[in-house]
Amino acid sequence: MTLSRRQFLTGAGAGAATAACLASTPAQALSREPKAMPEGALGMLFDSTLCIGCQACVSACRAANGVESGATPAPLADWNAANTWALAEDLDGVTLNVIKVYRDGDASVKDRATDGFAFVKRNCLHCVDASCVSVCPVGAMIKDPVTGIVTHDADACLGCRYCSYGCPFGVPQFDLGKPFGQINKCQMCAHLQAQGGIPACCDVCPTGASLFGPVADLQAEAEQRLAAEPGTLHQFPRGDIRGDRPMHEAAIALYQKHVYGQTEVGGTQVRYLSAVPFEKLGLPTLGPDAPVRFVEGLQHKLYNYLLAPAVALFGLAWVVRRNKPGIDAQDHEEH
Ligand code: SF4
Ligand code: SF4
Ligand code: SF4
C-alpha cells in the first residue's frame, strides 16, 4: 500500500498531535466527576405496560414539530419485519419519536417475554451527563441548566454527526432532505413548554403510558408501581403528573424490578418501566457511568490540539484549491 504525500502529512500530523496530547496528560486527568441532575429536572416516564400502541403520540409529535404526516412511512411490507411496525420504521432525520413492538413466538399475550408482545417508545432520553453535549465541538447540543432538557441549535450545527456516533441510544439522526443536512432529535417539545404547554406525546396519550413531569415525581411514581402488588388496581396519572386530569385505572403489571434510566450512563431524564426485559425492547444494558466522563478530557484536548489547526488547514487548503484549479490533476498523478 502506498500513501500519497497528502495522506502521509495528514496522518503524521494527527499522530504527532495525539502523541503529544497523550504524553502530556496524566491518566487521572482524563476522568472527571459525574454530573448531577438539576433539582428541577423535567422528564418523562414511559410505562410499556400501559401502552396500547395507538401511535397517537407519534402523530402528535409530527404535528407539534412540523413534520408532515407520513413524510417517512415504512414500506407496508416491512411493517412486521424484524418485529417492528410504526409510521416510520425507526428514528430518522424527521422522525423524533416512534413506537416499536417486541414480539415473540405467537405474540398472543401482551407484556410477556415468551409468546408475547410489548410496545416501546423511542426518542431522546435527555441524559443527565449527555454524550451528545460533550462530543459536539461547537456547542450545538445544549443541556438546559434548570430543566436538564437537551436541545439542539440547528444554526450552530456543523453537521459533523459526532453526536450521532456518541449517543449510547443512537438517537440524533441526520436529515438529508435539508440542503446542508441537519441533525434532528426530540427536544421534549421545548417550544410548547415555553408557551406553558407539555410535550405533545404526553398530552395526547390516552392511558398515561407517556407521562410528563419533574423527574423526582416520575421516579417516585415509578417506585410506587414497582412496590404495588401485581394485579391490584392503580390510578395512573395522565398528561402531566402534576395535573388534574382524570386518572386511568388499570391493574399493576408484573414489572421488571428496575426503573430503566435511573442509573444507566449516569441517569436519564426519560425513564422506563416494563414487564419484559428492557433489552428485548431495544434498551441496551449499560453501566452506571457516563462514558464521556472517561474520554472527555482526552477528547477536548484533541479538539484543542487538532480542531483549530484542522479548521485552519482546511480553510487554507480551500483557498489554495480555489486559486489553483489544476491541483486535482496533479494529486491524481501522484497515486
Ligand atoms: S439520548 Fe443521546 S441524544 Fe439524547 S441526550 Fe442522551 S446522548 Fe444526547
Ligand atoms: S417530547 Fe415532543 S418531540 Fe419529544 S417525542 Fe414527545 S412529542 Fe416528540
Ligand atoms: S405511548 Fe400512549 S399515545 Fe403512544 S402509542 Fe402508547 S398508548 Fe398510544
PDB file of N, CA and C in Angstrom, residues 53-62 97 99 200-201 204-206:
ATOM      1  N   GLY A  53     -50.188   0.962  21.932  1.00  0.00           N
ATOM      2  CA  GLY A  53     -49.686   1.001  20.558  1.00  0.00           C
ATOM      3  C   GLY A  53     -50.525   1.827  19.607  1.00  0.00           C
ATOM      4  N   CYS A  54     -51.304   2.777  20.134  1.00  0.00           N
ATOM      5  CA  CYS A  54     -52.212   3.545  19.269  1.00  0.00           C
ATOM      6  C   CYS A  54     -51.481   4.531  18.370  1.00  0.00           C
ATOM      7  N   GLN A  55     -50.289   4.901  18.742  1.00  0.00           N
ATOM      8  CA  GLN A  55     -49.437   5.826  17.992  1.00  0.00           C
ATOM      9  C   GLN A  55     -49.975   7.253  17.937  1.00  0.00           C
ATOM     10  N   ALA A  56     -50.904   7.582  18.823  1.00  0.00           N
ATOM     11  CA  ALA A  56     -51.352   8.985  18.905  1.00  0.00           C
ATOM     12  C   ALA A  56     -50.156   9.887  19.209  1.00  0.00           C
ATOM     13  N   CYS A  57     -49.230   9.368  20.009  1.00  0.00           N
ATOM     14  CA  CYS A  57     -48.041  10.155  20.377  1.00  0.00           C
ATOM     15  C   CYS A  57     -47.163  10.438  19.164  1.00  0.00           C
ATOM     16  N   VAL A  58     -47.106   9.494  18.241  1.00  0.00           N
ATOM     17  CA  VAL A  58     -46.269   9.671  17.047  1.00  0.00           C
ATOM     18  C   VAL A  58     -46.879  10.750  16.153  1.00  0.00           C
ATOM     19  N   SER A  59     -48.198  10.662  15.954  1.00  0.00           N
ATOM     20  CA  SER A  59     -48.873  11.667  15.123  1.00  0.00           C
ATOM     21  C   SER A  59     -48.772  13.043  15.757  1.00  0.00           C
ATOM     22  N   ALA A  60     -48.979  13.108  17.076  1.00  0.00           N
ATOM     23  CA  ALA A  60     -48.934  14.403  17.765  1.00  0.00           C
ATOM     24  C   ALA A  60     -47.536  14.993  17.706  1.00  0.00           C
ATOM     25  N   CYS A  61     -46.552  14.148  17.806  1.00  0.00           N
ATOM     26  CA  CYS A  61     -45.158  14.595  17.737  1.00  0.00           C
ATOM     27  C   CYS A  61     -44.879  15.206  16.368  1.00  0.00           C
ATOM     28  N   ARG A  62     -45.356  14.539  15.331  1.00  0.00           N
ATOM     29  CA  ARG A  62     -45.152  15.056  13.976  1.00  0.00           C
ATOM     30  C   ARG A  62     -45.832  16.409  13.814  1.00  0.00           C
ATOM     31  N   ASN A  97     -39.823  10.493  17.259  1.00  0.00           N
ATOM     32  CA  ASN A  97     -40.483   9.616  18.221  1.00  0.00           C
ATOM     33  C   ASN A  97     -41.161   8.483  17.463  1.00  0.00           C
ATOM     34  N   ILE A  99     -43.061   4.426  18.008  1.00  0.00           N
ATOM     35  CA  ILE A  99     -43.476   3.302  18.852  1.00  0.00           C
ATOM     36  C   ILE A  99     -43.050   2.031  18.126  1.00  0.00           C
ATOM     37  N   ALA A 200     -46.123  17.133  23.344  1.00  0.00           N
ATOM     38  CA  ALA A 200     -47.316  16.696  22.615  1.00  0.00           C
ATOM     39  C   ALA A 200     -47.615  15.217  22.844  1.00  0.00           C
ATOM     40  N   CYS A 201     -46.563  14.398  22.915  1.00  0.00           N
ATOM     41  CA  CYS A 201     -46.785  12.949  23.057  1.00  0.00           C
ATOM     42  C   CYS A 201     -47.484  12.621  24.377  1.00  0.00           C
ATOM     43  N   VAL A 204     -51.324  13.812  24.485  1.00  0.00           N
ATOM     44  CA  VAL A 204     -52.379  13.043  23.796  1.00  0.00           C
ATOM     45  C   VAL A 204     -52.471  11.590  24.261  1.00  0.00           C
ATOM     46  N   CYS A 205     -51.515  11.127  25.017  1.00  0.00           N
ATOM     47  CA  CYS A 205     -51.510   9.697  25.383  1.00  0.00           C
ATOM     48  C   CYS A 205     -52.750   9.362  26.225  1.00  0.00           C
ATOM     49  N   PRO A 206     -53.591   8.446  25.744  1.00  0.00           N
ATOM     50  CA  PRO A 206     -54.869   8.204  26.444  1.00  0.00           C
ATOM     51  C   PRO A 206     -54.732   7.438  27.755  1.00  0.00           C
TER      52      PRO A 206
END
